[in-house]
Structures are given as structure tokens and as C-alpha cells.
Amino acid sequence: MAHADSAFGPLPEVGAHWRRLVENWAGRGHAGSTTSDSTSVTLEFAVPETGGVVTIRFMTTRKLLVAFMTDGHVLREDQLAPAAAAANAWNTEQLIPMLSVWDVRGPRPCLAGVCVLPLTSRMTPHDFEQLASDWAEHARQMFTRCQEVFRL
């Protein structure tokens, strides 16, 4: 990721342009469908390895751009421990803690990936597209592994 000024001046902060960056990346064929509302941009893409779909919802907090990822699979109570083991294995192997069992006490627990980027980050649109593509590839691999190895 670039953090210095470009040849044309300072690089823009992600926070000021996150929506445009996400929509431009999605428009280059990185999503099967895209929906937007006032607080988020949601993308869906097929995962041929599992026959399923991964949804990535981009939104912001006060300081972060958040990419929340799920395959939409709701976990049964007897799947919570294997899901936690799958998340632990993925996070350890990748050295990037991003997979967790989400909403464990709620009515619809699921496996979820979360990636974040400070809104004050400065990068070119190309650098953002590479990062977003990496996140999407991680999501594809994560949910494929969870289904193939852990039957989730």
C-alpha cells in the first residue's frame, strides 16, 4: 500500500472516497451483484468450489473501513465448536485474525470474516483494488476450507 505522495500530489484518504473505491472495484467484474444503501455497499460473488455465494458488506465505523464477509450459512448449535476450531485454524495458518463465529448467542450464528482498513489510509485506486481483491480471495478460500474440511 502506498503511504507517500504520488507524482501528482497527495494520495486521497480512503475515508473520503471509500464508497467510490468499492463500487469501482465491484464494477470491474469482482462481484455478481452489488447493492448500496446510505451506510454500506454489499457485494455478492459465486464460489464455484462450494456452489455457494459469499457476501461482503463494506461499511465504516468512526475510524475504520470494515469488510464483513459471510457465506450465509447459519450454524446449528452442534456446529459451534467445529466452527470455532475452523476459525482458530484459519487465523493461525494465515497469521491474520479475520475469521470468527459471529453472534454465538443470537438466533442465527454464522462464520464471518472481518477485514479492516483505517479510514486515514492513503492509497491509489489501483492499490485499493488489489487489497479488496485479496480480501475477496481470502473469503473464497476461508469459506471453501470451512465447507471442505469442517463440513460447515
GROMACS .gro file of N, CA and C in nm:
model
  456
    1MET      N    1   0.083  -0.117   0.000
    1MET     CA    2   0.000   0.000   0.000
    1MET      C    3   0.088   0.123   0.000
    2ALA      N    4   0.052   0.219  -0.078
    2ALA     CA    5   0.128   0.342  -0.085
    2ALA      C    6   0.088   0.434   0.029
    3HIS      N    7   0.186   0.496   0.091
    3HIS     CA    8   0.159   0.587   0.201
    3HIS      C    9   0.221   0.724   0.178
    4ALA      N   10   0.288   0.742   0.069
    4ALA     CA   11   0.354   0.869   0.042
    4ALA      C   12   0.276   0.943  -0.066
    5ASP      N   13   0.320   1.065  -0.093
    5ASP     CA   14   0.258   1.141  -0.201
    5ASP      C   15   0.290   1.075  -0.334
    6SER      N   16   0.196   1.084  -0.427
    6SER     CA   17   0.220   1.032  -0.561
    6SER      C   18   0.288   1.140  -0.643
    7ALA      N   19   0.321   1.109  -0.765
    7ALA     CA   20   0.383   1.208  -0.854
    7ALA      C   21   0.288   1.323  -0.883
    8PHE      N   22   0.159   1.304  -0.857
    8PHE     CA   23   0.059   1.406  -0.888
    8PHE      C   24   0.007   1.477  -0.764
    9GLY      N   25   0.068   1.453  -0.649
    9GLY     CA   26   0.025   1.517  -0.526
    9GLY      C   27  -0.012   1.413  -0.422
   10PRO      N   28  -0.070   1.459  -0.312
   10PRO     CA   29  -0.104   1.366  -0.204
   10PRO      C   30  -0.207   1.262  -0.248
   11LEU      N   31  -0.188   1.141  -0.200
   11LEU     CA   32  -0.287   1.037  -0.226
   11LEU      C   33  -0.411   1.064  -0.143
   12PRO      N   34  -0.528   1.032  -0.196
   12PRO     CA   35  -0.652   1.057  -0.120
   12PRO      C   36  -0.667   0.960  -0.003
   13GLU      N   37  -0.732   1.008   0.101
   13GLU     CA   38  -0.765   0.921   0.214
   13GLU      C   39  -0.879   0.829   0.174
   14VAL      N   40  -0.871   0.705   0.217
   14VAL     CA   41  -0.975   0.606   0.188
   14VAL      C   42  -1.109   0.654   0.241
   15GLY      N   43  -1.111   0.714   0.359
   15GLY     CA   44  -1.236   0.755   0.422
   15GLY      C   45  -1.319   0.851   0.339
   16ALA      N   46  -1.254   0.935   0.263
   16ALA     CA   47  -1.328   1.033   0.182
   16ALA      C   48  -1.385   0.971   0.055
   17HIS      N   49  -1.333   0.857   0.013
   17HIS     CA   50  -1.371   0.801  -0.117
   17HIS      C   51  -1.404   0.652  -0.112
   18TRP      N   52  -1.427   0.596   0.007
   18TRP     CA   53  -1.441   0.451   0.018
   18TRP      C   54  -1.553   0.395  -0.069
   19ARG      N   55  -1.665   0.464  -0.072
   19ARG     CA   56  -1.781   0.413  -0.149
   19ARG      C   57  -1.747   0.405  -0.298
   20ARG      N   58  -1.687   0.508  -0.351
   20ARG     CA   59  -1.649   0.510  -0.493
   20ARG      C   60  -1.544   0.402  -0.521
   21LEU      N   61  -1.447   0.388  -0.429
   21LEU     CA   62  -1.344   0.285  -0.447
   21LEU      C   63  -1.406   0.145  -0.452
   22VAL      N   64  -1.498   0.116  -0.361
   22VAL     CA   65  -1.563  -0.016  -0.356
   22VAL      C   66  -1.647  -0.038  -0.482
   23GLU      N   67  -1.726   0.061  -0.518
   23GLU     CA   68  -1.814   0.046  -0.635
   23GLU      C   69  -1.734   0.031  -0.764
   24ASN      N   70  -1.623   0.105  -0.777
   24ASN     CA   71  -1.539   0.091  -0.896
   24ASN      C   72  -1.476  -0.048  -0.902
   25TRP      N   73  -1.428  -0.097  -0.786
   25TRP     CA   74  -1.370  -0.231  -0.781
   25TRP      C   75  -1.476  -0.335  -0.820
   26ALA      N   76  -1.595  -0.324  -0.764
   26ALA     CA   77  -1.702  -0.419  -0.795
   26ALA      C   78  -1.740  -0.412  -0.943
   27GLY      N   79  -1.742  -0.291  -0.998
   27GLY     CA   80  -1.778  -0.273  -1.137
   27GLY      C   81  -1.681  -0.333  -1.236
   28ARG      N   82  -1.563  -0.366  -1.191
   28ARG     CA   83  -1.463  -0.428  -1.279
   28ARG      C   84  -1.478  -0.581  -1.280
   29GLY      N   85  -1.596  -0.629  -1.244
   29GLY     CA   86  -1.624  -0.772  -1.253
   29GLY      C   87  -1.590  -0.851  -1.128
   30HIS      N   88  -1.572  -0.784  -1.015
   30HIS     CA   89  -1.537  -0.854  -0.893
   30HIS      C   90  -1.658  -0.896  -0.811
   31ALA      N   91  -1.777  -0.870  -0.860
   31ALA     CA   92  -1.898  -0.909  -0.786
   31ALA      C   93  -2.006  -0.949  -0.885
   32GLY      N   94  -2.087  -1.046  -0.843
   32GLY     CA   95  -2.201  -1.086  -0.924
   32GLY      C   96  -2.314  -0.985  -0.913
   33SER      N   97  -2.332  -0.929  -0.793
   33SER     CA   98  -2.434  -0.826  -0.773
   33SER      C   99  -2.385  -0.729  -0.667
   34THR      N  100  -2.435  -0.607  -0.677
   34THR     CA  101  -2.397  -0.500  -0.584
   34THR      C  102  -2.522  -0.424  -0.545
   35THR      N  103  -2.536  -0.399  -0.414
   35THR     CA  104  -2.644  -0.313  -0.366
   35THR      C  105  -2.583  -0.211  -0.271
   36SER      N  106  -2.644  -0.094  -0.265
   36SER     CA  107  -2.596   0.013  -0.178
   36SER      C  108  -2.711   0.071  -0.100
   37ASP      N  109  -2.680   0.118   0.020
   37ASP     CA  110  -2.774   0.199   0.095
   37ASP      C  111  -2.695   0.316   0.153
   38SER      N  112  -2.754   0.389   0.243
   38SER     CA  113  -2.687   0.509   0.293
   38SER      C  114  -2.564   0.480   0.379
   39THR      N  115  -2.550   0.357   0.429
   39THR     CA  116  -2.438   0.327   0.518
   39THR      C  117  -2.344   0.217   0.468
   40SER      N  118  -2.380   0.149   0.359
   40SER     CA  119  -2.297   0.035   0.318
   40SER      C  120  -2.308   0.007   0.169
   41VAL      N  121  -2.211  -0.073   0.122
   41VAL     CA  122  -2.214  -0.129  -0.013
   41VAL      C  123  -2.198  -0.280   0.006
   42THR      N  124  -2.291  -0.357  -0.048
   42THR     CA  125  -2.291  -0.501  -0.032
   42THR      C  126  -2.268  -0.567  -0.168
   43LEU      N  127  -2.173  -0.661  -0.170
   43LEU     CA  128  -2.138  -0.733  -0.292
   43LEU      C  129  -2.161  -0.881  -0.270
   44GLU      N  130  -2.202  -0.950  -0.373
   44GLU     CA  131  -2.213  -1.096  -0.368
   44GLU      C  132  -2.134  -1.153  -0.484
   45PHE      N  133  -2.065  -1.264  -0.459
   45PHE     CA  134  -1.998  -1.333  -0.567
   45PHE      C  135  -2.003  -1.483  -0.544
   46ALA      N  136  -2.007  -1.555  -0.656
   46ALA     CA  137  -2.017  -1.701  -0.651
   46ALA      C  138  -1.885  -1.762  -0.609
   47VAL      N  139  -1.894  -1.873  -0.539
   47VAL     CA  140  -1.777  -1.953  -0.502
   47VAL      C  141  -1.796  -2.089  -0.568
   48PRO      N  142  -1.739  -2.107  -0.687
   48PRO     CA  143  -1.761  -2.231  -0.762
   48PRO      C  144  -1.721  -2.356  -0.685
   49GLU      N  145  -1.618  -2.346  -0.602
   49GLU     CA  146  -1.569  -2.462  -0.528
   49GLU      C  147  -1.676  -2.519  -0.435
   50THR      N  148  -1.764  -2.434  -0.383
   50THR     CA  149  -1.866  -2.481  -0.288
   50THR      C  150  -2.006  -2.476  -0.347
   51GLY      N  151  -2.021  -2.411  -0.460
   51GLY     CA  152  -2.154  -2.393  -0.517
   51GLY      C  153  -2.233  -2.288  -0.442
   52GLY      N  154  -2.167  -2.213  -0.354
   52GLY     CA  155  -2.236  -2.113  -0.274
   52GLY      C  156  -2.202  -1.972  -0.317
   53VAL      N  157  -2.242  -1.879  -0.232
   53VAL     CA  158  -2.222  -1.737  -0.256
   53VAL      C  159  -2.160  -1.676  -0.131
   54VAL      N  160  -2.066  -1.585  -0.150
   54VAL     CA  161  -2.010  -1.507  -0.040
   54VAL      C  162  -2.060  -1.364  -0.053
   55THR      N  163  -2.101  -1.308   0.058
   55THR     CA  164  -2.146  -1.170   0.064
   55THR      C  165  -2.042  -1.089   0.141
   56ILE      N  166  -2.000  -0.976   0.084
   56ILE     CA  167  -1.910  -0.884   0.153
   56ILE      C  168  -1.983  -0.751   0.167
   57ARG      N  169  -1.998  -0.708   0.291
   57ARG     CA  170  -2.063  -0.580   0.318
   57ARG      C  171  -1.957  -0.482   0.365
   58PHE      N  172  -1.934  -0.378   0.288
   58PHE     CA  173  -1.841  -0.272   0.324
   58PHE      C  174  -1.918  -0.162   0.395
   59MET      N  175  -1.864  -0.119   0.510
   59MET     CA  176  -1.926  -0.011   0.586
   59MET      C  177  -1.816   0.058   0.666
   60THR      N  178  -1.849   0.167   0.730
   60THR     CA  179  -1.748   0.237   0.809
   60THR      C  180  -1.791   0.249   0.954
   61THR      N  181  -1.688   0.256   1.039
   61THR     CA  182  -1.705   0.297   1.177
   61THR      C  183  -1.647   0.437   1.183
   62ARG      N  184  -1.629   0.489   1.302
   62ARG     CA  185  -1.572   0.622   1.314
   62ARG      C  186  -1.430   0.629   1.256
   63LYS      N  187  -1.355   0.517   1.266
   63LYS     CA  188  -1.215   0.519   1.224
   63LYS      C  189  -1.178   0.416   1.119
   64LEU      N  190  -1.267   0.323   1.087
   64LEU     CA  191  -1.229   0.209   1.002
   64LEU      C  192  -1.325   0.186   0.886
   65LEU      N  193  -1.269   0.139   0.776
   65LEU     CA  194  -1.348   0.077   0.671
   65LEU      C  195  -1.352  -0.071   0.707
   66VAL      N  196  -1.471  -0.128   0.715
   66VAL     CA  197  -1.490  -0.266   0.756
   66VAL      C  198  -1.548  -0.345   0.638
   67ALA      N  199  -1.489  -0.461   0.613
   67ALA     CA  200  -1.544  -0.555   0.515
   67ALA      C  201  -1.590  -0.677   0.594
   68PHE      N  202  -1.720  -0.695   0.605
   68PHE     CA  203  -1.780  -0.807   0.680
   68PHE      C  204  -1.821  -0.912   0.577
   69MET      N  205  -1.771  -1.035   0.593
   69MET     CA  206  -1.792  -1.140   0.492
   69MET      C  207  -1.863  -1.260   0.553
   70THR      N  208  -1.957  -1.315   0.480
   70THR     CA  209  -2.024  -1.438   0.524
   70THR      C  210  -2.069  -1.517   0.402
   71ASP      N  211  -2.084  -1.648   0.424
   71ASP     CA  212  -2.138  -1.732   0.317
   71ASP      C  213  -2.287  -1.757   0.337
   72GLY      N  214  -2.344  -1.694   0.439
   72GLY     CA  215  -2.487  -1.705   0.464
   72GLY      C  216  -2.531  -1.832   0.534
   73HIS      N  217  -2.437  -1.919   0.564
   73HIS     CA  218  -2.470  -2.045   0.630
   73HIS      C  219  -2.493  -2.022   0.779
   74VAL      N  220  -2.611  -2.055   0.828
   74VAL     CA  221  -2.643  -2.044   0.969
   74VAL      C  222  -2.596  -2.171   1.039
   75LEU      N  223  -2.524  -2.153   1.150
   75LEU     CA  224  -2.469  -2.266   1.224
   75LEU      C  225  -2.571  -2.321   1.323
   76ARG      N  226  -2.579  -2.453   1.327
   76ARG     CA  227  -2.658  -2.519   1.431
   76ARG      C  228  -2.577  -2.519   1.560
   77GLU      N  229  -2.641  -2.545   1.671
   77GLU     CA  230  -2.572  -2.548   1.799
   77GLU      C  231  -2.458  -2.649   1.800
   78ASP      N  232  -2.478  -2.766   1.737
   78ASP     CA  233  -2.373  -2.868   1.735
   78ASP      C  234  -2.257  -2.834   1.641
   79GLN      N  235  -2.269  -2.725   1.566
   79GLN     CA  236  -2.162  -2.682   1.477
   79GLN      C  237  -2.077  -2.569   1.536
   80LEU      N  238  -2.115  -2.517   1.651
   80LEU     CA  239  -2.042  -2.402   1.707
   80LEU      C  240  -1.897  -2.438   1.741
   81ALA      N  241  -1.874  -2.551   1.805
   81ALA     CA  242  -1.736  -2.590   1.841
   81ALA      C  243  -1.652  -2.616   1.716
   82PRO      N  244  -1.700  -2.694   1.617
   82PRO     CA  245  -1.619  -2.711   1.495
   82PRO      C  246  -1.596  -2.578   1.422
   83ALA      N  247  -1.694  -2.488   1.426
   83ALA     CA  248  -1.676  -2.357   1.363
   83ALA      C  249  -1.568  -2.276   1.434
   84ALA      N  250  -1.567  -2.281   1.566
   84ALA     CA  251  -1.461  -2.212   1.642
   84ALA      C  252  -1.325  -2.273   1.609
   85ALA      N  253  -1.319  -2.405   1.596
   85ALA     CA  254  -1.193  -2.471   1.560
   85ALA      C  255  -1.150  -2.431   1.419
   86ALA      N  256  -1.244  -2.421   1.328
   86ALA     CA  257  -1.212  -2.379   1.191
   86ALA      C  258  -1.158  -2.236   1.190
   87ALA      N  259  -1.222  -2.148   1.266
   87ALA     CA  260  -1.176  -2.009   1.273
   87ALA      C  261  -1.036  -2.002   1.332
   88ASN      N  262  -1.013  -2.076   1.440
   88ASN     CA  263  -0.881  -2.076   1.503
   88ASN      C  264  -0.775  -2.129   1.407
   89ALA      N  265  -0.806  -2.236   1.337
   89ALA     CA  266  -0.710  -2.293   1.241
   89ALA      C  267  -0.679  -2.194   1.130
   90TRP      N  268  -0.781  -2.133   1.073
   90TRP     CA  269  -0.760  -2.036   0.964
   90TRP      C  270  -0.675  -1.919   1.012
   91ASN      N  271  -0.711  -1.861   1.124
   91ASN     CA  272  -0.640  -1.743   1.175
   91ASN      C  273  -0.495  -1.775   1.206
   92THR      N  274  -0.469  -1.894   1.258
   92THR     CA  275  -0.332  -1.934   1.290
   92THR      C  276  -0.251  -1.958   1.162
   93GLU      N  277  -0.310  -2.027   1.066
   93GLU     CA  278  -0.240  -2.055   0.940
   93GLU      C  279  -0.209  -1.928   0.862
   94GLN      N  280  -0.303  -1.836   0.861
   94GLN     CA  281  -0.288  -1.715   0.780
   94GLN      C  282  -0.212  -1.604   0.851
   95LEU      N  283  -0.198  -1.616   0.983
   95LEU     CA  284  -0.136  -1.511   1.065
   95LEU      C  285  -0.213  -1.380   1.058
   96ILE      N  286  -0.339  -1.392   1.019
   96ILE     CA  287  -0.426  -1.274   1.010
   96ILE      C  288  -0.558  -1.311   1.078
   97PRO      N  289  -0.583  -1.261   1.198
   97PRO     CA  290  -0.712  -1.296   1.261
   97PRO      C  291  -0.826  -1.228   1.189
   98MET      N  292  -0.901  -1.305   1.113
   98MET     CA  293  -1.013  -1.245   1.040
   98MET      C  294  -1.139  -1.331   1.041
   99LEU      N  295  -1.131  -1.456   1.082
   99LEU     CA  296  -1.248  -1.544   1.080
   99LEU      C  297  -1.294  -1.569   1.222
  100SER      N  298  -1.424  -1.558   1.243
  100SER     CA  299  -1.478  -1.583   1.377
  100SER      C  300  -1.618  -1.643   1.366
  101VAL      N  301  -1.663  -1.696   1.480
  101VAL     CA  302  -1.802  -1.739   1.490
  101VAL      C  303  -1.877  -1.616   1.539
  102TRP      N  304  -1.970  -1.570   1.460
  102TRP     CA  305  -2.037  -1.443   1.482
  102TRP      C  306  -2.172  -1.465   1.546
  103ASP      N  307  -2.207  -1.382   1.641
  103ASP     CA  308  -2.339  -1.383   1.702
  103ASP      C  309  -2.371  -1.519   1.766
  104VAL      N  310  -2.277  -1.567   1.847
  104VAL     CA  311  -2.288  -1.700   1.906
  104VAL      C  312  -2.417  -1.717   1.986
  105ARG      N  313  -2.457  -1.614   2.059
  105ARG     CA  314  -2.577  -1.625   2.143
  105ARG      C  315  -2.704  -1.584   2.071
  106GLY      N  316  -2.690  -1.537   1.949
  106GLY     CA  317  -2.807  -1.492   1.875
  106GLY      C  318  -2.881  -1.607   1.810
  107PRO      N  319  -2.991  -1.576   1.749
  107PRO     CA  320  -3.072  -1.681   1.687
  107PRO      C  321  -3.012  -1.734   1.557
  108ARG      N  322  -2.915  -1.662   1.500
  108ARG     CA  323  -2.859  -1.703   1.372
  108ARG      C  324  -2.706  -1.692   1.369
  109PRO      N  325  -2.635  -1.771   1.449
  109PRO     CA  326  -2.488  -1.764   1.447
  109PRO      C  327  -2.433  -1.811   1.312
  110CYS      N  328  -2.321  -1.753   1.273
  110CYS     CA  329  -2.260  -1.788   1.145
  110CYS      C  330  -2.109  -1.771   1.154
  111LEU      N  331  -2.040  -1.821   1.054
  111LEU     CA  332  -1.898  -1.790   1.039
  111LEU      C  333  -1.889  -1.658   0.965
  112ALA      N  334  -1.801  -1.572   1.010
  112ALA     CA  335  -1.787  -1.441   0.947
  112ALA      C  336  -1.641  -1.402   0.942
  113GLY      N  337  -1.605  -1.344   0.832
  113GLY     CA  338  -1.473  -1.286   0.817
  113GLY      C  339  -1.484  -1.136   0.829
  114VAL      N  340  -1.384  -1.074   0.888
  114VAL     CA  341  -1.383  -0.929   0.903
  114VAL      C  342  -1.243  -0.878   0.869
  115CYS      N  343  -1.237  -0.785   0.776
  115CYS     CA  344  -1.113  -0.716   0.743
  115CYS      C  345  -1.136  -0.567   0.765
  116VAL      N  346  -1.032  -0.497   0.809
  116VAL     CA  347  -1.046  -0.354   0.836
  116VAL      C  348  -0.929  -0.278   0.777
  117LEU      N  349  -0.955  -0.150   0.751
  117LEU     CA  350  -0.855  -0.058   0.699
  117LEU      C  351  -0.883   0.078   0.762
  118PRO      N  352  -0.782   0.142   0.821
  118PRO     CA  353  -0.806   0.276   0.877
  118PRO      C  354  -0.856   0.373   0.769
  119LEU      N  355  -0.955   0.452   0.803
  119LEU     CA  356  -1.009   0.549   0.707
  119LEU      C  357  -0.905   0.653   0.668
  120THR      N  358  -0.804   0.672   0.751
  120THR     CA  359  -0.700   0.769   0.721
  120THR      C  360  -0.592   0.713   0.629
  121SER      N  361  -0.604   0.586   0.590
  121SER     CA  362  -0.507   0.527   0.496
  121SER      C  363  -0.512   0.603   0.365
  122ARG      N  364  -0.398   0.614   0.304
  122ARG     CA  365  -0.389   0.681   0.174
  122ARG      C  366  -0.337   0.580   0.073
  123MET      N  367  -0.409   0.565  -0.038
  123MET     CA  368  -0.366   0.472  -0.141
  123MET      C  369  -0.429   0.508  -0.273
  124THR      N  370  -0.368   0.459  -0.378
  124THR     CA  371  -0.423   0.480  -0.512
  124THR      C  372  -0.544   0.389  -0.530
  125PRO      N  373  -0.630   0.422  -0.624
  125PRO     CA  374  -0.742   0.330  -0.654
  125PRO      C  375  -0.692   0.191  -0.692
  126HIS      N  376  -0.581   0.183  -0.765
  126HIS     CA  377  -0.525   0.053  -0.802
  126HIS      C  378  -0.484  -0.026  -0.678
  127ASP      N  379  -0.418   0.040  -0.582
  127ASP     CA  380  -0.378  -0.027  -0.459
  127ASP      C  381  -0.501  -0.075  -0.381
  128PHE      N  382  -0.607   0.007  -0.378
  128PHE     CA  383  -0.729  -0.035  -0.310
  128PHE      C  384  -0.789  -0.157  -0.378
  129GLU      N  385  -0.792  -0.157  -0.511
  129GLU     CA  386  -0.847  -0.271  -0.584
  129GLU      C  387  -0.769  -0.398  -0.556
  130GLN      N  388  -0.637  -0.389  -0.546
  130GLN     CA  389  -0.557  -0.506  -0.512
  130GLN      C  390  -0.591  -0.556  -0.372
  131LEU      N  391  -0.605  -0.465  -0.276
  131LEU     CA  392  -0.640  -0.503  -0.140
  131LEU      C  393  -0.779  -0.568  -0.135
  132ALA      N  394  -0.877  -0.506  -0.199
  132ALA     CA  395  -1.013  -0.561  -0.200
  132ALA      C  396  -1.015  -0.699  -0.267
  133SER      N  397  -0.938  -0.716  -0.374
  133SER     CA  398  -0.930  -0.846  -0.441
  133SER      C  399  -0.867  -0.950  -0.348
  134ASP      N  400  -0.765  -0.910  -0.272
  134ASP     CA  401  -0.705  -1.001  -0.174
  134ASP      C  402  -0.808  -1.042  -0.069
  135TRP      N  403  -0.885  -0.946  -0.019
  135TRP     CA  404  -0.987  -0.977   0.082
  135TRP      C  405  -1.089  -1.075   0.025
  136ALA      N  406  -1.134  -1.051  -0.098
  136ALA     CA  407  -1.233  -1.141  -0.161
  136ALA      C  408  -1.174  -1.280  -0.181
  137GLU      N  409  -1.049  -1.289  -0.218
  137GLU     CA  410  -0.984  -1.419  -0.236
  137GLU      C  411  -0.971  -1.491  -0.102
  138HIS      N  412  -0.937  -1.418   0.003
  138HIS     CA  413  -0.932  -1.478   0.136
  138HIS      C  414  -1.070  -1.532   0.174
  139ALA      N  415  -1.174  -1.456   0.146
  139ALA     CA  416  -1.310  -1.502   0.178
  139ALA      C  417  -1.343  -1.630   0.102
  140ARG      N  418  -1.310  -1.633  -0.026
  140ARG     CA  419  -1.336  -1.754  -0.106
  140ARG      C  420  -1.264  -1.873  -0.046
  141GLN      N  421  -1.136  -1.855  -0.014
  141GLN     CA  422  -1.058  -1.965   0.043
  141GLN      C  423  -1.109  -2.006   0.180
  142MET      N  424  -1.143  -1.907   0.265
  142MET     CA  425  -1.191  -1.936   0.401
  142MET      C  426  -1.315  -2.022   0.399
  143PHE      N  427  -1.414  -1.978   0.324
  143PHE     CA  428  -1.542  -2.048   0.327
  143PHE      C  429  -1.533  -2.182   0.253
  144THR      N  430  -1.446  -2.192   0.153
  144THR     CA  431  -1.423  -2.321   0.088
  144THR      C  432  -1.361  -2.417   0.187
  145ARG      N  433  -1.260  -2.373   0.260
  145ARG     CA  434  -1.194  -2.458   0.360
  145ARG      C  435  -1.292  -2.501   0.468
  146CYS      N  436  -1.374  -2.407   0.515
  146CYS     CA  437  -1.471  -2.441   0.620
  146CYS      C  438  -1.568  -2.548   0.573
  147GLN      N  439  -1.610  -2.540   0.448
  147GLN     CA  440  -1.703  -2.641   0.398
  147GLN      C  441  -1.632  -2.774   0.371
  148GLU      N  442  -1.517  -2.770   0.306
  148GLU     CA  443  -1.450  -2.894   0.268
  148GLU      C  444  -1.389  -2.969   0.388
  149VAL      N  445  -1.324  -2.897   0.479
  149VAL     CA  446  -1.253  -2.962   0.589
  149VAL      C  447  -1.343  -2.982   0.712
  150PHE      N  448  -1.423  -2.881   0.744
  150PHE     CA  449  -1.502  -2.884   0.867
  150PHE      C  450  -1.650  -2.913   0.843
  151ARG      N  451  -1.691  -2.927   0.717
  151ARG     CA  452  -1.830  -2.955   0.680
  151ARG      C  453  -1.927  -2.850   0.734
  152LEU      N  454  -1.885  -2.727   0.728
  152LEU     CA  455  -1.968  -2.616   0.776
  152LEU      C  456  -2.027  -2.537   0.661
   0.00000   0.00000   0.00000
